Tab-separated table of N, CA and C and ligand atoms in Angstrom:
chain	number	residue	atom	x	y	z
A	1	MET	N	-3.036	-29.338	14.994
A	1	MET	CA	-3.467	-28.891	16.324
A	1	MET	C	-3.473	-27.363	16.375
A	2	LEU	N	-2.352	-26.763	15.930
A	2	LEU	CA	-2.259	-25.325	15.930
A	2	LEU	C	-3.264	-24.725	14.957
A	3	ASP	N	-3.382	-25.351	13.767
A	3	ASP	CA	-4.325	-24.862	12.774
A	3	ASP	C	-5.735	-24.850	13.340
A	4	ARG	N	-6.050	-25.895	14.092
A	4	ARG	CA	-7.388	-25.986	14.662
A	4	ARG	C	-7.614	-24.854	15.667
A	5	PHE	N	-6.586	-24.555	16.444
A	5	PHE	CA	-6.686	-23.435	17.383
A	5	PHE	C	-6.927	-22.132	16.623
A	6	TYR	N	-6.181	-21.932	15.547
A	6	TYR	CA	-6.351	-20.725	14.731
A	6	TYR	C	-7.784	-20.635	14.228
A	7	GLN	N	-8.290	-21.755	13.728
A	7	GLN	CA	-9.649	-21.765	13.193
A	7	GLN	C	-10.660	-21.402	14.266
A	8	GLU	N	-10.434	-21.893	15.473
A	8	GLU	CA	-11.376	-21.602	16.552
A	8	GLU	C	-11.355	-20.119	16.916
A	9	VAL	N	-10.173	-19.514	16.901
A	9	VAL	CA	-10.082	-18.073	17.192
A	9	VAL	C	-10.823	-17.287	16.120
A	10	ILE	N	-10.610	-17.660	14.859
A	10	ILE	CA	-11.260	-16.956	13.745
A	10	ILE	C	-12.780	-17.132	13.824
A	11	LEU	N	-13.223	-18.339	14.106
A	11	LEU	CA	-14.671	-18.576	14.200
A	11	LEU	C	-15.274	-17.850	15.400
A	12	ASP	N	-14.515	-17.724	16.472
A	12	ASP	CA	-15.024	-16.987	17.630
A	12	ASP	C	-15.276	-15.524	17.265
A	13	HIS	N	-14.350	-14.925	16.518
A	13	HIS	CA	-14.558	-13.529	16.086
A	13	HIS	C	-15.729	-13.436	15.114
A	14	TYR	N	-15.906	-14.466	14.294
A	14	TYR	CA	-17.000	-14.459	13.319
A	14	TYR	C	-18.345	-14.552	14.034
A	15	ARG	N	-18.407	-15.448	15.018
A	15	ARG	CA	-19.685	-15.671	15.712
A	15	ARG	C	-19.970	-14.617	16.773
A	16	ASN	N	-18.925	-14.073	17.346
A	16	ASN	CA	-19.082	-13.048	18.398
A	16	ASN	C	-18.263	-11.814	18.030
A	17	PRO	N	-18.651	-11.146	16.949
A	17	PRO	CA	-17.828	-10.033	16.451
A	17	PRO	C	-17.732	-8.897	17.451
A	18	ARG	N	-16.509	-8.388	17.616
A	18	ARG	CA	-16.295	-7.245	18.482
A	18	ARG	C	-16.584	-5.979	17.675
A	19	GLY	N	-17.376	-5.111	18.266
A	19	GLY	CA	-17.610	-3.816	17.631
A	19	GLY	C	-18.575	-3.845	16.468
A	20	ARG	N	-19.393	-4.881	16.344
A	20	ARG	CA	-20.400	-4.837	15.278
A	20	ARG	C	-21.536	-3.919	15.708
A	21	GLY	N	-21.918	-3.019	14.821
A	21	GLY	CA	-23.012	-2.109	15.135
A	21	GLY	C	-22.733	-0.728	14.598
A	22	HIS	N	-23.278	0.249	15.269
A	22	HIS	CA	-23.175	1.629	14.796
A	22	HIS	C	-22.828	2.562	15.949
A	23	LEU	N	-22.211	3.678	15.610
A	23	LEU	CA	-21.869	4.697	16.585
A	23	LEU	C	-22.843	5.858	16.470
A	24	GLU	N	-22.986	6.561	17.556
A	24	GLU	CA	-23.763	7.800	17.520
A	24	GLU	C	-22.924	8.845	16.781
A	25	PRO	N	-23.573	9.736	16.035
A	25	PRO	CA	-22.806	10.828	15.417
A	25	PRO	C	-22.242	11.747	16.491
A	26	PRO	N	-21.175	12.521	16.226
A	26	PRO	CA	-20.502	12.651	14.924
A	26	PRO	C	-19.524	11.501	14.692
A	27	LYS	N	-19.416	11.127	13.435
A	27	LYS	CA	-18.578	9.986	13.114
A	27	LYS	C	-18.158	10.049	11.649
A	28	ILE	N	-17.134	9.290	11.348
A	28	ILE	CA	-16.698	9.105	9.966
A	28	ILE	C	-17.276	7.775	9.507
A	29	VAL	N	-17.885	7.756	8.344
A	29	VAL	CA	-18.459	6.530	7.804
A	29	VAL	C	-17.746	6.209	6.499
A	30	GLN	N	-17.252	4.991	6.386
A	30	GLN	CA	-16.553	4.584	5.165
A	30	GLN	C	-17.039	3.203	4.741
A	31	GLU	N	-17.428	3.104	3.480
A	31	GLU	CA	-17.878	1.809	2.959
A	31	GLU	C	-16.777	1.182	2.129
A	32	GLY	N	-16.727	-0.125	2.165
A	32	GLY	CA	-15.766	-0.861	1.350
A	32	GLY	C	-16.424	-2.085	0.757
A	33	MET	N	-15.859	-2.562	-0.355
A	33	MET	CA	-16.435	-3.737	-1.005
A	33	MET	C	-15.320	-4.614	-1.567
A	34	ASN	N	-15.505	-5.910	-1.441
A	34	ASN	CA	-14.590	-6.853	-2.084
A	34	ASN	C	-15.091	-7.071	-3.511
A	35	PRO	N	-14.353	-6.589	-4.509
A	35	PRO	CA	-14.855	-6.679	-5.887
A	35	PRO	C	-14.964	-8.111	-6.398
A	36	LEU	N	-14.297	-9.041	-5.751
A	36	LEU	CA	-14.341	-10.428	-6.214
A	36	LEU	C	-15.659	-11.113	-5.869
A	37	CYS	N	-16.301	-10.657	-4.794
A	37	CYS	CA	-17.519	-11.353	-4.350
A	37	CYS	C	-18.687	-10.410	-4.121
A	38	GLY	N	-18.402	-9.098	-4.039
A	38	GLY	CA	-19.467	-8.124	-3.804
A	38	GLY	C	-19.800	-7.931	-2.345
A	39	ASP	N	-19.117	-8.638	-1.457
A	39	ASP	CA	-19.383	-8.448	-0.031
A	39	ASP	C	-18.959	-7.047	0.393
A	40	GLU	N	-19.708	-6.498	1.335
A	40	GLU	CA	-19.497	-5.096	1.731
A	40	GLU	C	-19.281	-4.965	3.228
A	41	ILE	N	-18.578	-3.908	3.560
A	41	ILE	CA	-18.374	-3.589	4.965
A	41	ILE	C	-18.488	-2.080	5.130
A	42	THR	N	-19.020	-1.666	6.260
A	42	THR	CA	-19.059	-0.248	6.606
A	42	THR	C	-18.343	-0.063	7.925
A	43	LEU	N	-17.381	0.850	7.940
A	43	LEU	CA	-16.687	1.200	9.173
A	43	LEU	C	-17.180	2.559	9.649
A	44	GLU	N	-17.368	2.675	10.943
A	44	GLU	CA	-17.708	3.967	11.546
A	44	GLU	C	-16.661	4.265	12.605
A	45	LEU	N	-16.121	5.486	12.557
A	45	LEU	CA	-15.080	5.885	13.509
A	45	LEU	C	-15.470	7.194	14.173
A	46	ARG	N	-15.173	7.292	15.437
A	46	ARG	CA	-15.246	8.580	16.106
A	46	ARG	C	-13.829	8.952	16.500
A	47	VAL	N	-13.337	10.063	15.917
A	47	VAL	CA	-11.961	10.508	16.149
A	47	VAL	C	-12.003	11.833	16.902
A	48	ARG	N	-11.290	11.877	17.997
A	48	ARG	CA	-11.234	13.123	18.769
A	48	ARG	C	-9.790	13.372	19.172
A	49	ASP	N	-9.337	14.598	18.931
A	49	ASP	CA	-7.966	14.991	19.273
A	49	ASP	C	-6.942	14.001	18.713
A	50	GLY	N	-7.212	13.532	17.501
A	50	GLY	CA	-6.255	12.653	16.833
A	50	GLY	C	-6.252	11.225	17.317
A	51	VAL	N	-7.248	10.849	18.123
A	51	VAL	CA	-7.320	9.480	18.654
A	51	VAL	C	-8.631	8.832	18.213
A	52	ILE	N	-8.547	7.557	17.823
A	52	ILE	CA	-9.752	6.810	17.467
A	52	ILE	C	-10.434	6.399	18.774
A	53	GLU	N	-11.390	7.208	19.168
A	53	GLU	CA	-12.082	6.966	20.442
A	53	GLU	C	-12.944	5.728	20.374
A	54	ASP	N	-13.622	5.558	19.243
A	54	ASP	CA	-14.510	4.408	19.115
A	54	ASP	C	-14.597	4.021	17.654
A	55	ILE	N	-14.911	2.766	17.426
A	55	ILE	CA	-14.987	2.250	16.052
A	55	ILE	C	-15.961	1.080	16.033
A	56	ALA	N	-16.719	0.988	14.958
A	56	ALA	CA	-17.685	-0.101	14.809
A	56	ALA	C	-17.731	-0.499	13.345
A	57	PHE	N	-18.213	-1.702	13.094
A	57	PHE	CA	-18.361	-2.129	11.706
A	57	PHE	C	-19.688	-2.827	11.512
A	58	ASP	N	-20.114	-2.849	10.253
A	58	ASP	CA	-21.322	-3.571	9.889
A	58	ASP	C	-21.108	-4.076	8.470
A	59	GLY	N	-21.944	-5.001	8.054
A	59	GLY	CA	-21.822	-5.520	6.708
A	59	GLY	C	-21.951	-7.027	6.701
A	60	HIS	N	-21.609	-7.590	5.575
A	60	HIS	CA	-21.739	-9.040	5.452
A	60	HIS	C	-20.576	-9.585	4.647
A	61	GLY	N	-20.236	-10.809	4.938
A	61	GLY	CA	-19.134	-11.429	4.217
A	61	GLY	C	-18.778	-12.758	4.848
A	62	CYS	N	-17.734	-13.341	4.349
A	62	CYS	CA	-17.301	-14.658	4.828
A	62	CYS	C	-16.676	-14.552	6.224
A	63	ALA	N	-16.391	-15.698	6.804
A	63	ALA	CA	-15.847	-15.737	8.157
A	63	ALA	C	-14.527	-14.986	8.242
A	64	ILE	N	-13.698	-15.097	7.214
A	64	ILE	CA	-12.391	-14.425	7.262
A	64	ILE	C	-12.566	-12.918	7.257
A	65	SER	N	-13.443	-12.414	6.404
A	65	SER	CA	-13.619	-10.956	6.331
A	65	SER	C	-14.210	-10.407	7.628
A	66	GLN	N	-15.155	-11.131	8.198
A	66	GLN	CA	-15.808	-10.646	9.412
A	66	GLN	C	-14.880	-10.765	10.619
A	67	ALA	N	-14.126	-11.850	10.674
A	67	ALA	CA	-13.164	-12.008	11.778
A	67	ALA	C	-12.083	-10.939	11.690
A	68	SER	N	-11.646	-10.635	10.477
A	68	SER	CA	-10.611	-9.620	10.303
A	68	SER	C	-11.136	-8.255	10.740
A	69	ALA	N	-12.392	-7.948	10.423
A	69	ALA	CA	-12.988	-6.674	10.842
A	69	ALA	C	-13.099	-6.611	12.368
A	70	SER	N	-13.493	-7.714	12.968
A	70	SER	CA	-13.609	-7.771	14.430
A	70	SER	C	-12.241	-7.558	15.081
A	71	MET	N	-11.217	-8.181	14.519
A	71	MET	CA	-9.858	-8.002	15.056
A	71	MET	C	-9.368	-6.574	14.838
A	72	LEU	N	-9.771	-5.986	13.710
A	72	LEU	CA	-9.390	-4.594	13.431
A	72	LEU	C	-9.927	-3.677	14.528
A	73	VAL	N	-11.180	-3.867	14.880
A	73	VAL	CA	-11.783	-3.030	15.930
A	73	VAL	C	-10.961	-3.107	17.209
A	74	GLU	N	-10.618	-4.325	17.600
A	74	GLU	CA	-9.847	-4.487	18.835
A	74	GLU	C	-8.455	-3.873	18.706
A	75	ALA	N	-7.896	-3.953	17.506
A	75	ALA	CA	-6.506	-3.523	17.318
A	75	ALA	C	-6.352	-1.997	17.297
A	76	VAL	N	-7.311	-1.289	16.714
A	76	VAL	CA	-7.077	0.148	16.502
A	76	VAL	C	-7.853	1.050	17.446
A	77	LYS	N	-8.833	0.523	18.160
A	77	LYS	CA	-9.580	1.363	19.104
A	77	LYS	C	-8.629	1.895	20.168
A	78	GLY	N	-8.622	3.197	20.325
A	78	GLY	CA	-7.746	3.826	21.313
A	78	GLY	C	-6.398	4.254	20.748
A	79	LYS	N	-6.086	3.826	19.520
A	79	LYS	CA	-4.829	4.259	18.898
A	79	LYS	C	-4.987	5.662	18.315
A	80	SER	N	-3.874	6.362	18.201
A	80	SER	CA	-3.915	7.621	17.465
A	80	SER	C	-4.082	7.301	15.984
A	81	VAL	N	-4.528	8.295	15.229
A	81	VAL	CA	-4.686	8.103	13.784
A	81	VAL	C	-3.347	7.696	13.166
A	82	ALA	N	-2.265	8.341	13.596
A	82	ALA	CA	-0.938	8.028	13.054
A	82	ALA	C	-0.530	6.594	13.397
A	83	GLU	N	-0.797	6.173	14.629
A	83	GLU	CA	-0.467	4.798	15.027
A	83	GLU	C	-1.298	3.794	14.238
A	84	ALA	N	-2.585	4.100	14.059
A	84	ALA	CA	-3.468	3.194	13.318
A	84	ALA	C	-3.016	3.083	11.866
A	85	GLU	N	-2.626	4.228	11.274
A	85	GLU	CA	-2.145	4.224	9.884
A	85	GLU	C	-0.893	3.358	9.751
A	86	GLU	N	0.019	3.523	10.682
A	86	GLU	CA	1.251	2.738	10.633
A	86	GLU	C	0.964	1.250	10.818
A	87	PHE	N	0.075	0.950	11.787
A	87	PHE	CA	-0.244	-0.448	12.056
A	87	PHE	C	-0.939	-1.087	10.862
A	88	LEU	N	-1.872	-0.375	10.252
A	88	LEU	CA	-2.603	-0.985	9.138
A	88	LEU	C	-1.670	-1.244	7.951
A	89	GLN	N	-0.672	-0.378	7.756
A	89	GLN	CA	0.275	-0.627	6.671
A	89	GLN	C	1.102	-1.880	6.952
A	90	GLN	N	1.407	-2.108	8.229
A	90	GLN	CA	2.128	-3.324	8.600
A	90	GLN	C	1.250	-4.563	8.390
A	91	VAL	N	-0.036	-4.435	8.740
A	91	VAL	CA	-0.969	-5.552	8.552
A	91	VAL	C	-1.088	-5.881	7.058
A	92	LEU	N	-1.228	-4.853	6.230
A	92	LEU	CA	-1.339	-5.089	4.783
A	92	LEU	C	-0.051	-5.727	4.248
A	93	ALA	N	1.078	-5.290	4.787
A	93	ALA	CA	2.359	-5.891	4.370
A	93	ALA	C	2.420	-7.358	4.798
A	94	MET	N	1.876	-7.662	5.977
A	94	MET	CA	1.831	-9.063	6.419
A	94	MET	C	0.988	-9.903	5.464
A	95	PHE	N	-0.160	-9.356	5.053
A	95	PHE	CA	-1.027	-10.120	4.151
A	95	PHE	C	-0.425	-10.233	2.744
A	96	ARG	N	0.465	-9.307	2.395
A	96	ARG	CA	1.176	-9.416	1.105
A	96	ARG	C	2.316	-10.420	1.186
A	97	GLY	N	2.698	-10.776	2.406
A	97	GLY	CA	3.828	-11.679	2.587
A	97	GLY	C	5.146	-10.959	2.745
A	98	ASP	N	5.097	-9.637	2.933
A	98	ASP	CA	6.327	-8.844	3.067
A	98	ASP	C	6.817	-8.769	4.510
A	99	VAL	N	5.946	-9.087	5.451
A	99	VAL	CA	6.275	-9.008	6.870
A	99	VAL	C	5.845	-10.323	7.523
A	100	GLU	N	6.683	-10.835	8.407
A	100	GLU	CA	6.358	-12.090	9.086
A	100	GLU	C	5.163	-11.903	10.029
A	101	PRO	N	4.281	-12.903	10.101
A	101	PRO	CA	3.116	-12.798	10.989
A	101	PRO	C	3.483	-13.063	12.443
A	102	ASP	N	4.188	-12.121	13.008
A	102	ASP	CA	4.653	-12.240	14.388
A	102	ASP	C	3.482	-11.961	15.351
A	103	GLU	N	3.140	-12.939	16.165
A	103	GLU	CA	1.979	-12.787	17.053
A	103	GLU	C	2.199	-11.680	18.087
A	104	SER	N	3.454	-11.476	18.507
A	104	SER	CA	3.696	-10.435	19.507
A	104	SER	C	3.449	-9.050	18.921
A	105	ARG	N	3.513	-8.963	17.625
A	105	ARG	CA	3.305	-7.684	16.945
A	105	ARG	C	1.858	-7.517	16.480
A	106	PHE	N	1.285	-8.601	15.962
A	106	PHE	CA	-0.032	-8.514	15.343
A	106	PHE	C	-1.152	-9.141	16.160
A	107	GLY	N	-0.831	-9.794	17.265
A	107	GLY	CA	-1.866	-10.436	18.063
A	107	GLY	C	-2.579	-11.517	17.270
A	108	GLU	N	-3.895	-11.610	17.476
A	108	GLU	CA	-4.672	-12.667	16.809
A	108	GLU	C	-4.707	-12.506	15.296
A	109	LEU	N	-4.425	-11.307	14.807
A	109	LEU	CA	-4.388	-11.110	13.353
A	109	LEU	C	-3.378	-12.033	12.682
A	110	ALA	N	-2.349	-12.404	13.426
A	110	ALA	CA	-1.335	-13.299	12.869
A	110	ALA	C	-1.951	-14.649	12.496
A	111	TYR	N	-3.071	-14.990	13.148
A	111	TYR	CA	-3.721	-16.273	12.850
A	111	TYR	C	-4.369	-16.271	11.473
A	112	LEU	N	-4.592	-15.069	10.936
A	112	LEU	CA	-5.200	-14.964	9.603
A	112	LEU	C	-4.151	-14.987	8.494
A	113	ALA	N	-2.887	-14.987	8.864
A	113	ALA	CA	-1.828	-14.805	7.872
A	113	ALA	C	-1.741	-15.941	6.862
A	114	GLY	N	-2.326	-17.097	7.184
A	114	GLY	CA	-2.297	-18.213	6.234
A	114	GLY	C	-2.960	-17.883	4.911
A	115	VAL	N	-3.838	-16.880	4.905
A	115	VAL	CA	-4.551	-16.541	3.672
A	115	VAL	C	-3.644	-15.856	2.654
A	116	ARG	N	-2.447	-15.430	3.084
A	116	ARG	CA	-1.603	-14.663	2.142
A	116	ARG	C	-1.131	-15.491	0.966
A	117	PHE	N	-1.302	-16.809	1.059
A	117	PHE	CA	-0.923	-17.669	-0.059
A	117	PHE	C	-2.111	-17.945	-0.981
A	118	ILE	N	-3.263	-17.387	-0.647
A	118	ILE	CA	-4.477	-17.623	-1.437
A	118	ILE	C	-5.051	-16.255	-1.819
A	119	PRO	N	-4.764	-15.776	-3.040
A	119	PRO	CA	-5.132	-14.409	-3.409
A	119	PRO	C	-6.594	-14.049	-3.164
A	120	GLN	N	-7.527	-14.948	-3.472
A	120	GLN	CA	-8.951	-14.618	-3.262
A	120	GLN	C	-9.254	-14.401	-1.789
A	121	ARG	N	-8.619	-15.203	-0.947
A	121	ARG	CA	-8.843	-15.092	0.502
A	121	ARG	C	-8.141	-13.861	1.077
A	122	THR	N	-7.044	-13.476	0.454
A	122	THR	CA	-6.348	-12.277	0.917
A	122	THR	C	-7.258	-11.064	0.790
A	123	LYS	N	-8.037	-11.019	-0.285
A	123	LYS	CA	-8.988	-9.909	-0.466
A	123	LYS	C	-10.004	-9.884	0.667
A	124	CYS	N	-10.399	-11.065	1.133
A	124	CYS	CA	-11.355	-11.140	2.247
A	124	CYS	C	-10.724	-10.550	3.506
A	125	ALA	N	-9.495	-10.962	3.784
A	125	ALA	CA	-8.829	-10.544	5.028
A	125	ALA	C	-8.488	-9.054	5.026
A	126	THR	N	-8.236	-8.504	3.853
A	126	THR	CA	-7.809	-7.097	3.799
A	126	THR	C	-8.966	-6.123	3.588
A	127	LEU	N	-10.164	-6.632	3.344
A	127	LEU	CA	-11.303	-5.743	3.055
A	127	LEU	C	-11.463	-4.660	4.127
A	128	ALA	N	-11.520	-5.065	5.382
A	128	ALA	CA	-11.720	-4.086	6.459
A	128	ALA	C	-10.531	-3.123	6.551
A	129	TRP	N	-9.337	-3.615	6.282
A	129	TRP	CA	-8.125	-2.797	6.442
A	129	TRP	C	-8.012	-1.760	5.334
A	130	HIS	N	-8.383	-2.148	4.116
A	130	HIS	CA	-8.390	-1.149	3.037
A	130	HIS	C	-9.492	-0.105	3.287
A	131	THR	N	-10.587	-0.550	3.882
A	131	THR	CA	-11.665	0.389	4.211
A	131	THR	C	-11.193	1.366	5.287
A	132	LEU	N	-10.464	0.851	6.267
A	132	LEU	CA	-9.903	1.737	7.298
A	132	LEU	C	-8.917	2.723	6.675
A	133	GLU	N	-8.123	2.241	5.743
A	133	GLU	CA	-7.138	3.114	5.079
A	133	GLU	C	-7.853	4.301	4.430
A	134	GLU	N	-8.974	4.022	3.771
A	134	GLU	CA	-9.745	5.111	3.153
A	134	GLU	C	-10.363	6.017	4.212
A	135	ALA	N	-10.875	5.412	5.281
A	135	ALA	CA	-11.527	6.198	6.335
A	135	ALA	C	-10.524	7.171	6.967
A	136	LEU	N	-9.305	6.737	7.174
A	136	LEU	CA	-8.326	7.590	7.843
A	136	LEU	C	-7.918	8.762	6.968
A	137	GLN	N	-8.123	8.622	5.665
A	137	GLN	CA	-7.818	9.747	4.784
A	137	GLN	C	-8.783	10.908	5.005
A	138	HIS	N	-9.916	10.606	5.652
A	138	HIS	CA	-10.908	11.660	5.918
A	138	HIS	C	-10.688	12.326	7.259
A	139	THR	N	-9.662	11.909	7.968
A	139	THR	CA	-9.419	12.523	9.268
A	139	THR	C	-8.263	13.507	9.151
A	140	ASN	N	-8.400	14.568	9.897
A	140	ASN	CA	-7.250	15.464	10.100
A	140	ASN	C	-6.941	15.457	11.573
A	141	GLY	N	-7.231	14.293	12.176
A	141	GLY	CA	-7.018	14.186	13.605
A	141	GLY	C	-8.179	14.751	14.406
A	142	GLN	N	-9.230	15.175	13.706
A	142	GLN	CA	-10.364	15.769	14.415
A	142	GLN	C	-11.652	15.085	13.990
A	143	THR	N	-12.631	15.172	14.827
A	143	THR	CA	-13.957	14.689	14.484
A	143	THR	C	-14.540	15.572	13.385
A	144	PRO	N	-15.127	14.962	12.331
A	144	PRO	CA	-15.665	15.791	11.255
A	144	PRO	C	-16.883	16.585	11.723
B	201	LIG	FE1	-16.611	-12.128	0.161
B	201	LIG	FE2	-14.720	-13.225	1.658
B	201	LIG	S1	-15.975	-14.218	0.157
B	201	LIG	S2	-15.335	-11.159	1.617
């Protein structure tokens, strides 16, 4: 019953992705790829005064990768770069199995935590997050 609920949440993000599209410049653009399947994602961020004002993604991939990207948009929009960096490290630790998938901490992302026992699927779930990790390295808290 619970698993079915999780699946429905994931499919809802897949079918109705939050933040899919593009931002007007100026923006940071970062591409990422899952080397296991070749699926790609592009993240676009607008950072002003150290805050992620807006974020969007585009690309193609499986339901898990797209749902994870959609959840990422909801999770980090409005966060400071430092907060987003800290949160993404916690998310990656959750997918590694180092941190419990606490829903009060991770929200709907906790529903994706079942993939941490399946290495190929873990790559799908972390694709957007590793891409964000690279994108944040291009910020100094300011819009480029
Ligand atoms: Fe390619 Fe999941 S199968 S990202």
